[in-house]
């Protein structure tokens, strides 16, 4: 069967490097071209993944007829520009989360995808992690009864670079880490959020221009309660990058997803303790499914709309912090 | 020196825990057990070789030889028993929560001052080894300034005490159980100035008491916190606690299962247990005894307990009104 040919638009986001690795691994995919406007980073990616066709101008990459799909892993605020340009060239798109930094951009992305008839997948990789998938199936079978509340954390370290630039990232920890677990909550409950309350406090890292602390309390339309801790509250010396933790309280049972707890403990002389992950590869599962979605001409598991709805929750959190009160969705 | 004579009032779950520790506190002994269920009082008294047992606590207060009253009764009875004991010149230790209303707490504090007796509220986390260790780490400055904290406490519904079903009798999960975490966080992190909470009667049938609450806290020092209390766990779920404190220089976390030094599995049951260097309940009762003997301040004052109560009441108010509640609290909630 024919391989799906991929391009990657920018290695600004750290996940670009993971996706490139997956593309090299997959039989069904081929990474044929990469773009980055940072010359040095482009050269590094080119040699890391042995990709000869490199572009400093993404339009030149998108002009190529042999490319079927692109992965957009540029800075959050540049997603719109890149996704729409790709859609106009009829490339299918995986866009990194958050889909954009504001709802207008998100809506324009969704419209462009629709207009040009491309597949648009938002990189909610947690929908493809076996642990979160297992609990989704448990919920759908009714094993937990009616969902009453979901407590979640998506902790991380400070990712550095443009993640600290409010213009490029659209915010700090809340923009970066709300959407994965917010998306899982929407997916698990099959419901939309109605109310958001959020706080931030003094920063852990006082030199940052964006917030690294955030707590969000949610209520879904059918009354389910939720909470998200999206803080970059792990120091650089923490043994792993962070966590995705979901505690699901049901009327008939209780279940926990601790998606990145499967690690080997490793200690090297003079180095901080390390947890080396051996759990499932959600990135690989996602890209494999995206390829299938293209071949079978069906919607990807996490659509542009899902990306928009999760983004709205993060934006509502900022709104709540500004106002010091509960914010109702949809945002006007 | 003659031992202080203690009357234990309430021979239920906490009464059983306390009497076991009183039996090893050197300078005190339980000489009377009281319970409105006389048979329960008799049974506990006999188990610990205590000669007298009573049905009505008023009868034991008349006895001059009682020095200390340990109130382990349901929360809604705390004020009446504590105040009356103090009016009889008894030193009083009362289980948490101090009461369900701030004006009740105030009356208790005033009664202790008026009668010049020692008064302490048994917030056991202040003696609980992992929490003491966490507090010491925070105080040492190793974490820098506190920024974000998380604390959970999860258990099946406390079926052994039916009064927990009623919000006006027990207060619900946040007032009764999360009060531990709130008191600890006030002690270790600082004062709370705003609370937003969600929750309700999510699972328990025919109850008015909230069985699940999560609260988002703002501290005066700029830190924020997430506290969750759950009584909606399945019956098979082992009582679980979790604490995480992040400062601008580091992070600590601890829970009650990862630390277990003993894990036992049989065909009938599975359990794990963390052995510690010092039992929290013993420490609590021993230090209260010492404060009486040395005529010193007890380790946890009525005022401290009142401030903690104020925060948990603010959470309940926040749920009732669905908006953030600033402290200090005006008026009572329940």
XYZ file of C-alpha atoms in Angstrom:
666
model
C 0.000 0.000 0.000
C 1.125 3.511 -0.777
C 3.017 5.408 1.922
C 1.577 8.711 3.101
C 4.186 11.400 2.542
C 4.612 13.891 5.341
C 6.167 17.269 5.800
C 6.788 18.928 9.161
C 6.192 22.647 9.504
C 8.634 23.856 12.133
C 10.532 22.170 14.934
C 9.709 24.984 17.344
C 7.529 22.697 19.454
C 9.425 19.934 21.220
C 6.782 17.414 20.081
C 7.909 17.895 16.461
C 10.963 15.837 17.292
C 8.823 12.991 18.687
C 6.548 13.019 15.646
C 9.520 12.979 13.276
C 10.841 9.922 15.060
C 7.464 8.212 14.721
C 7.311 9.025 10.999
C 10.708 7.409 10.536
C 9.458 4.307 12.357
C 6.130 3.848 10.579
C 5.921 1.593 7.512
C 2.892 3.506 6.306
C 4.537 6.952 6.431
C 7.473 8.752 4.972
C 8.947 12.029 6.175
C 9.995 13.703 2.945
C 10.421 17.393 3.723
C 10.802 19.743 6.648
C 10.461 23.463 7.146
C 11.870 25.712 9.819
C 12.654 29.406 9.688
C 15.433 28.838 12.209
C 18.337 27.777 9.998
C 20.308 26.097 12.741
C 17.286 24.126 14.024
C 16.430 23.083 10.449
C 19.932 21.700 9.981
C 19.737 19.837 13.275
C 16.391 18.246 12.372
C 17.630 17.434 8.882
C 20.585 15.481 10.185
C 18.690 13.920 13.093
C 16.065 12.355 10.814
C 18.078 12.163 7.642
C 15.707 14.406 5.673
C 17.411 16.039 2.704
C 14.605 18.308 1.518
C 14.719 21.251 3.850
C 12.920 24.566 3.465
C 13.318 27.979 5.034
C 10.086 29.033 3.278
C 7.080 26.839 4.052
C 5.239 27.853 0.855
C 7.914 26.088 -1.157
C 7.369 22.904 0.823
C 3.600 23.121 0.478
C 3.878 23.595 -3.320
C 5.151 20.039 -3.660
C 2.481 17.752 -5.086
C 4.030 14.602 -3.647
C 3.306 15.659 -0.053
C -0.002 14.362 1.332
C 0.044 15.690 4.854
C 1.879 18.036 7.168
C 2.364 18.227 10.888
C 2.212 21.807 12.158
C 4.414 22.145 15.226
C 5.234 25.805 15.064
C 4.709 28.277 17.914
C 1.039 28.304 19.049
C 0.318 31.757 17.619
C 1.577 30.716 14.156
C -0.619 27.608 13.828
C -3.323 29.505 11.928
C -0.955 30.830 9.267
C 0.610 27.404 8.724
C -2.536 25.270 8.848
C -4.468 27.510 6.479
C -1.572 27.649 4.004
C -1.400 23.841 4.109
C -5.165 23.486 3.669
C -5.035 25.779 0.646
C -2.559 23.342 -0.869
C -4.871 20.447 -0.005
C -2.563 18.910 2.560
C -4.067 16.978 5.432
C -2.960 18.452 8.744
C -2.055 17.362 12.237
C -1.812 20.532 14.311
C -0.126 20.619 17.702
C -2.262 21.612 20.712
C -3.534 24.159 21.502
C -5.130 24.529 18.068
C -4.540 28.313 18.251
C -4.237 31.069 20.829
C -7.690 32.588 20.284
C -11.096 31.379 19.125
C -11.130 33.511 15.970
C -7.976 31.780 14.721
C -9.371 28.390 15.725
C -12.577 29.029 13.807
C -10.647 30.173 10.728
C -8.572 26.983 10.865
C -11.702 24.845 11.079
C -13.389 26.715 8.196
C -10.309 26.367 5.977
C -10.123 22.618 6.661
C -13.773 22.293 5.738
C -13.482 24.489 2.656
C -10.556 22.520 1.215
C -11.853 19.143 2.356
C -8.740 18.136 4.267
C -8.449 15.954 7.367
C -7.656 18.093 10.397
C -6.426 16.327 13.498
C -5.581 18.221 16.678
C -2.690 16.447 18.405
C -4.627 15.320 21.471
C -2.318 12.348 21.808
C -3.886 11.367 25.126
C -6.879 10.022 23.211
C -4.393 7.506 21.815
C -2.660 6.515 25.033
C -3.698 2.972 25.980
C -4.302 3.922 29.619
C -6.680 6.794 28.923
C -8.291 4.758 26.141
C -8.869 1.868 28.548
C -10.720 4.107 30.984
C -12.725 5.629 28.113
C -13.871 2.113 27.200
C -14.665 1.326 30.840
C -16.798 4.451 31.074
C -18.577 3.732 27.802
C -19.376 0.190 28.964
C -20.921 1.718 32.073
C -18.543 0.011 34.525
C -18.143 3.221 36.546
C -21.819 4.098 36.421
C -22.650 7.744 35.994
C -19.601 10.044 36.072
C -19.801 12.381 39.069
C -16.453 14.156 39.062
C -13.064 14.094 37.359
C -9.953 15.403 39.053
C -6.984 15.868 36.756
C -3.447 17.095 36.634
C -1.144 17.803 33.723
C 1.992 18.885 35.520
C 5.181 19.720 33.732
C 8.529 21.404 33.867
C 8.961 24.818 32.308
C 9.490 23.978 28.615
C 11.640 27.074 27.986
C 12.135 29.126 24.828
C 9.034 30.660 23.216
C 6.765 28.976 25.812
C 7.704 31.927 27.985
C 6.727 34.442 25.297
C 3.090 35.492 25.768
C 2.762 36.608 22.126
C 3.956 33.344 20.599
C 2.528 30.944 23.187
C -0.674 32.831 23.972
C -0.102 32.340 27.691
C 1.824 30.123 30.069
C 1.040 26.863 31.832
C -2.718 27.369 31.493
C -2.490 27.667 27.696
C 0.027 24.814 27.467
C -1.424 22.249 29.868
C -5.159 22.787 30.197
C -6.230 21.426 26.861
C -5.022 17.785 27.032
C -6.952 16.957 30.185
C -9.842 19.257 29.272
C -10.131 17.295 26.036
C -10.050 13.962 27.871
C -12.805 15.205 30.175
C -14.977 16.209 27.213
C -14.262 12.858 25.594
C -15.016 10.857 28.740
C -18.197 12.708 29.638
C -19.494 13.364 26.134
C -20.462 16.722 27.534
C -19.430 20.353 27.204
C -18.191 22.652 29.939
C -20.651 25.221 31.186
C -18.724 27.037 33.951
C -15.066 27.791 34.583
C -13.371 29.197 37.660
C -9.593 29.542 37.779
C -6.824 30.999 39.883
C -3.158 31.674 39.507
C -0.796 32.900 42.200
C 2.742 34.118 42.467
C 4.945 32.339 39.935
C 7.234 29.488 40.903
C 9.780 31.007 38.517
C 9.682 34.725 39.180
C 11.622 35.571 35.999
C 8.803 34.328 33.712
C 6.515 36.717 31.847
C 3.786 34.057 31.704
C 2.070 32.188 34.556
C 3.505 28.842 35.637
C 0.804 28.139 38.242
C -2.841 27.464 37.485
C -5.823 25.705 39.064
C -9.142 25.330 37.264
C -12.536 24.227 38.570
C -15.161 23.218 35.990
C -18.766 22.274 35.738
C -20.190 20.427 32.759
C -23.684 21.027 31.386
C -25.040 17.837 32.933
C -23.574 18.778 36.312
C -20.329 16.771 36.324
C -17.581 18.489 38.306
C -13.992 18.745 37.151
C -10.676 20.148 38.241
C -7.421 20.720 36.408
C -3.982 21.493 37.791
C -2.079 22.654 34.706
C 0.951 24.020 36.537
C 4.544 23.800 35.386
C 5.193 22.816 38.983
C 7.967 20.294 38.402
C 11.549 21.491 38.840
C 14.126 20.827 36.115
C 15.568 18.063 38.293
C 12.235 16.175 38.517
C 12.783 12.575 37.332
C 10.381 12.863 34.379
C 8.879 15.670 32.275
C 5.581 15.685 34.152
C 2.317 13.768 34.356
C -1.153 13.223 32.982
C -3.345 12.060 35.864
C -7.107 11.628 35.798
C -9.174 10.409 38.739
C -12.681 9.534 37.584
C -15.360 9.294 40.269
C -18.425 7.365 39.151
C -21.636 6.333 40.852
C -20.520 2.682 40.584
C -16.764 2.929 40.708
C -13.554 4.911 40.744
C -10.730 4.771 38.234
C -7.341 6.419 37.887
C -5.303 7.071 34.770
C -1.678 7.830 35.575
C -0.444 7.724 32.014
C 3.268 8.338 32.463
C 3.953 6.422 35.671
C 5.379 3.401 33.838
C 9.078 4.070 34.265
C 12.360 2.457 35.121
C 14.147 4.297 37.919
C 17.642 5.221 36.898
C 20.368 6.860 38.964
C 23.724 7.868 37.550
C 26.648 9.171 39.567
C 26.398 12.936 40.025
C 23.025 13.208 38.213
C 19.477 13.654 39.491
C 17.280 10.571 39.669
C 15.623 9.743 36.374
C 12.453 7.868 35.424
C 12.854 6.258 32.017
C 9.420 5.744 30.443
C 8.511 2.372 28.961
C 4.761 2.918 28.486
C 2.833 3.026 25.249
C 3.724 5.406 22.423
C 0.652 7.615 22.094
C 2.310 9.715 19.370
C 2.739 6.647 17.215
C -0.835 5.491 17.778
C -2.142 8.931 16.866
C -0.187 9.270 13.626
C -1.049 5.713 12.612
C -4.732 6.459 13.156
C -4.445 9.722 11.239
C -3.021 7.821 8.275
C -5.947 5.407 8.489
C -8.375 8.320 8.657
C -6.899 9.636 5.398
C -7.031 6.246 3.699
C -10.512 5.430 4.953
C -11.697 8.996 4.377
C -13.123 9.440 7.883
C -12.849 12.049 10.614
C -9.804 11.820 12.907
C -10.520 10.956 16.568
C -9.805 14.523 17.765
C -11.100 17.122 15.324
C -10.557 20.838 14.902
C -13.789 21.365 16.810
C -12.428 19.370 19.762
C -9.347 21.572 19.640
C -11.491 24.675 19.694
C -13.653 23.508 22.604
C -10.604 22.681 24.733
C -9.020 26.028 23.855
C -12.195 27.801 24.941
C -11.807 26.273 28.415
C -8.239 27.589 28.706
C -9.336 31.030 27.496
C -12.226 31.001 29.980
C -9.704 30.232 32.736
C -7.738 33.375 31.857
C -10.977 35.328 31.748
C -11.948 34.009 35.184
C -8.559 34.971 36.617
C -8.887 38.499 35.220
C -12.391 38.917 36.623
C -11.955 36.939 39.844
C -15.248 35.190 39.221
C -16.944 32.283 37.485
C -17.092 32.483 33.695
C -19.945 30.933 31.715
C -19.378 29.180 28.397
C -19.680 29.651 25.488
C -17.470 32.745 25.585
C -18.966 35.688 23.749
C 2.788 12.849 90.992
C -0.815 11.866 90.790
C -2.113 11.140 87.323
C -4.636 13.447 85.701
C -8.056 11.828 85.641
C -9.730 11.832 82.266
C -13.377 11.351 81.416
C -13.783 10.104 77.862
C -17.083 11.209 76.406
C -18.161 9.342 73.301
C -17.235 5.676 72.999
C -17.467 5.538 69.225
C -14.791 5.463 66.530
C -12.613 8.311 67.826
C -13.271 7.402 71.468
C -11.748 3.997 70.809
C -8.688 5.580 69.202
C -8.220 8.031 72.065
C -8.640 5.598 74.958
C -5.964 3.326 73.490
C -3.507 6.268 73.576
C -4.598 7.527 76.981
C -3.617 4.121 78.311
C 0.018 4.848 77.403
C 0.144 8.543 78.358
C 2.199 8.455 81.558
C 0.632 11.324 83.471
C -3.010 10.671 82.778
C -5.572 7.903 82.999
C -9.129 7.479 81.856
C -11.297 6.931 84.917
C -14.716 7.243 83.309
C -16.237 6.444 79.924
C -19.477 8.062 78.835
C -21.773 7.252 75.964
C -25.478 7.806 75.442
C -25.408 4.158 74.449
C -24.634 2.770 77.896
C -23.696 -0.648 76.605
C -21.087 0.887 74.316
C -19.669 2.865 77.266
C -19.582 -0.269 79.410
C -17.844 -2.325 76.740
C -15.090 0.226 76.102
C -14.610 0.821 79.832
C -14.229 -2.881 80.460
C -11.779 -3.316 77.583
C -9.452 -0.728 79.169
C -10.100 -1.628 82.827
C -11.921 1.619 83.528
C -14.171 1.247 86.582
C -16.905 3.790 85.884
C -19.085 4.251 82.903
C -21.996 6.615 82.431
C -24.877 7.202 80.106
C -25.142 10.954 80.771
C -22.040 13.138 80.675
C -23.582 15.538 83.200
C -23.210 12.864 85.865
C -19.478 12.593 85.356
C -18.982 16.374 85.485
C -20.239 16.455 89.058
C -17.315 14.346 90.139
C -14.533 16.528 91.551
C -11.895 13.964 90.832
C -12.159 14.397 87.042
C -9.505 16.819 85.724
C -9.880 16.432 81.979
C -12.785 15.848 79.631
C -12.014 14.351 76.230
C -14.920 15.060 73.882
C -15.175 12.417 71.144
C -18.869 12.815 70.465
C -20.572 13.839 67.200
C -19.669 17.358 66.110
C -23.077 18.886 66.775
C -22.752 18.065 70.503
C -19.226 19.492 70.973
C -20.185 22.955 72.148
C -22.681 21.948 74.789
C -20.465 19.263 76.310
C -17.262 21.297 76.111
C -18.756 24.472 77.580
C -20.490 22.648 80.399
C -17.320 20.720 81.207
C -15.352 23.943 81.356
C -17.995 25.526 83.599
C -17.275 22.631 85.959
C -13.590 23.548 85.884
C -12.493 20.685 83.660
C -9.741 21.002 81.065
C -11.143 20.061 77.678
C -9.776 18.453 74.561
C -12.336 18.169 71.783
C -12.162 16.240 68.527
C -12.124 18.228 65.312
C -14.119 20.032 63.996
C -14.332 22.329 67.005
C -18.003 22.944 66.110
C -20.172 23.622 63.073
C -20.732 27.324 63.739
C -18.283 30.125 64.435
C -20.442 31.482 67.247
C -20.283 28.059 68.935
C -16.501 28.074 68.610
C -16.442 31.565 70.120
C -18.550 30.423 73.080
C -16.182 27.521 73.692
C -13.130 29.781 73.576
C -14.782 32.256 75.955
C -15.775 29.501 78.367
C -12.174 28.273 78.536
C -10.953 31.805 79.273
C -13.661 32.498 81.835
C -12.979 29.278 83.711
C -9.188 29.369 83.353
C -9.028 25.876 81.946
C -6.933 24.453 79.126
C -8.744 23.966 75.855
C -7.402 22.175 72.802
C -8.877 20.948 69.535
C -7.497 17.619 68.319
C -6.232 18.477 64.825
C -4.141 15.326 64.630
C -2.321 16.167 61.387
C -0.150 18.593 63.338
C 1.346 15.484 64.983
C 1.165 13.126 62.008
C 4.741 12.184 61.119
C 4.631 12.738 57.351
C 2.850 16.065 57.821
C 5.249 17.093 60.584
C 8.135 16.249 58.245
C 6.532 18.297 55.460
C 6.013 21.243 57.818
C 9.660 21.032 58.914
C 10.813 21.048 55.287
C 8.657 24.092 54.513
C 9.897 25.897 57.641
C 13.522 25.116 56.837
C 13.198 27.108 53.619
C 14.369 24.197 51.493
C 11.416 24.675 49.136
C 11.768 28.443 49.074
C 8.464 30.305 49.300
C 5.321 28.162 48.889
C 3.530 28.629 45.554
C 1.068 25.800 44.914
C -0.190 22.973 47.095
C -2.435 19.949 46.562
C -4.042 17.861 49.286
C -6.570 15.026 48.949
C -8.355 12.797 51.405
C -10.534 9.997 50.033
C -12.568 7.341 51.774
C -15.822 5.437 51.482
C -18.718 7.088 53.318
C -18.269 6.850 57.131
C -21.157 4.434 57.591
C -20.326 3.789 61.255
C -21.683 7.225 62.191
C -25.134 7.892 60.691
C -25.056 11.532 61.837
C -22.577 12.151 59.019
C -25.564 11.967 56.663
C -26.885 15.275 57.939
C -25.141 18.517 57.082
C -26.469 20.151 60.238
C -25.069 17.375 62.430
C -21.716 16.512 60.878
C -21.126 19.224 58.295
C -20.248 16.868 55.423
C -16.969 15.707 53.939
C -15.234 19.070 53.748
C -16.063 20.231 57.253
C -15.424 16.849 58.800
C -12.533 15.413 56.787
C -10.910 18.064 54.599
C -10.677 20.190 57.734
C -7.522 18.131 58.403
C -5.878 19.364 55.212
C -7.130 22.910 55.651
C -5.768 23.071 59.199
C -2.453 21.629 58.083
C -2.167 24.054 55.163
C -2.973 27.037 57.385
C -0.261 25.821 59.755
C 2.358 25.084 57.109
C 1.602 27.559 54.310
C -0.280 30.472 55.864
C -3.695 32.077 56.116
C -6.305 31.567 53.407
C -8.041 34.704 52.157
C -10.353 33.349 49.461
C -12.068 30.042 48.721
C -13.952 28.724 45.738
C -15.477 25.263 46.019
C -17.655 22.875 44.071
C -19.355 19.774 45.348
C -22.545 18.439 46.778
C -24.346 15.243 47.643
C -23.054 13.317 44.661
C -23.476 9.688 45.602
C -24.957 9.196 49.068
C -28.686 8.563 49.013
C -31.000 10.346 51.437
C -28.252 12.555 52.804
C -27.993 16.315 53.156
C -24.268 16.306 53.940
C -21.960 16.926 50.976
C -20.055 13.754 50.154
C -17.651 15.289 47.627
C -16.034 18.709 47.548
C -13.100 20.252 45.744
C -11.851 23.673 46.759
C -9.474 26.165 45.200
C -7.737 28.333 47.789
C -5.898 31.617 47.658
C -3.424 32.221 50.463
C -2.490 35.688 51.726
C 1.142 35.080 50.760
C 0.304 34.607 47.066
C 0.270 30.809 47.076
C -2.715 28.855 45.725
C -4.045 25.451 46.687
C -6.314 22.601 45.645
C -7.991 20.539 48.365
C -10.287 17.638 47.627
C -12.383 15.584 50.019
C -14.259 12.504 48.887
C -16.650 10.175 50.672
C -17.836 8.733 47.381
C -15.210 6.014 47.085
C -16.290 2.381 46.576
C -16.228 0.259 49.741
C -13.097 -1.554 48.523
C -11.112 1.690 48.350
C -8.460 2.081 51.056
C -8.396 5.386 52.914
C -6.010 7.567 50.912
C -4.250 10.839 51.563
C -1.965 12.893 49.340
C 0.044 16.032 49.909
C 2.136 18.041 47.467
C 3.795 21.374 48.200
C 5.636 23.309 45.512
C 7.816 26.271 46.381
C 9.912 28.496 44.174
C 12.927 26.321 45.014
C 11.544 22.824 45.080
C 8.725 20.361 45.558
C 7.728 17.771 48.146
C 5.047 15.134 47.972
C 3.896 12.287 50.167
C 0.971 9.889 50.303
C -0.104 7.195 52.733
C 0.306 4.138 50.487
C 3.635 4.617 48.716
C 5.154 4.963 52.183
C 3.649 1.770 53.619
C 6.256 -0.371 55.322
C 3.884 -3.301 55.628
C 1.624 -4.789 52.977
C -0.544 -7.782 53.792
C -2.663 -9.893 51.447
C -4.839 -12.781 52.527
C -7.801 -14.516 50.909
C -10.048 -12.266 52.992
C -8.432 -8.867 52.774
C -5.608 -6.668 51.605
C -4.128 -3.841 53.605
C -1.011 -1.772 53.953
C 0.283 0.198 56.882
C 2.946 2.813 57.504
C 4.784 2.407 60.793
C 6.041 5.673 62.258
C 8.438 6.789 64.955
C 5.747 8.493 66.971
C 2.000 7.909 67.035
C 0.126 11.146 66.265
C -2.794 10.561 68.635
C -0.473 9.666 71.495
C 1.573 12.775 70.825
C -1.542 14.934 70.714
C -2.927 13.649 74.037
C 0.491 13.567 75.695
C 1.242 17.190 74.765
C -2.184 18.304 75.971
C -1.540 16.541 79.276
C 1.830 18.230 79.537
C 0.321 21.665 78.862
C -2.006 21.126 81.829
C 0.758 19.945 84.140
C 3.090 22.757 83.135
C 0.296 25.343 82.942
C 1.375 26.195 79.391
C -0.501 26.925 76.155
C -1.827 23.713 74.577
C -0.281 23.060 71.123
C -3.502 23.931 69.258
C -5.693 26.700 70.650
C -9.415 27.158 70.238
C -8.694 30.247 68.177
C -6.543 28.264 65.740
C -9.326 25.716 65.339
C -11.842 28.513 64.837
C -9.760 29.957 61.984
C -9.609 26.531 60.355
C -13.363 26.121 60.773
C -13.854 29.474 59.089
C -12.096 28.245 55.930
C -14.102 25.016 55.633
C -17.316 26.927 56.245
C -16.294 29.362 53.503
C -15.995 26.378 51.130
C -19.524 25.255 52.002
C -20.812 28.792 51.540
C -19.057 28.951 48.177
C -20.852 25.787 47.053
C -24.192 27.105 48.272
C -23.772 30.441 46.498
C -21.589 29.233 43.607
C -19.125 32.066 43.878
C -15.715 32.712 45.438
C -15.933 33.609 49.131
C -13.530 36.024 50.765
C -12.432 35.687 54.387
C -13.161 36.661 57.109
C -16.562 35.068 56.956
C -19.567 37.105 57.976
C -22.262 35.174 59.794
C -22.797 31.443 60.029
C -23.610 29.012 57.255
C -25.230 25.996 58.906
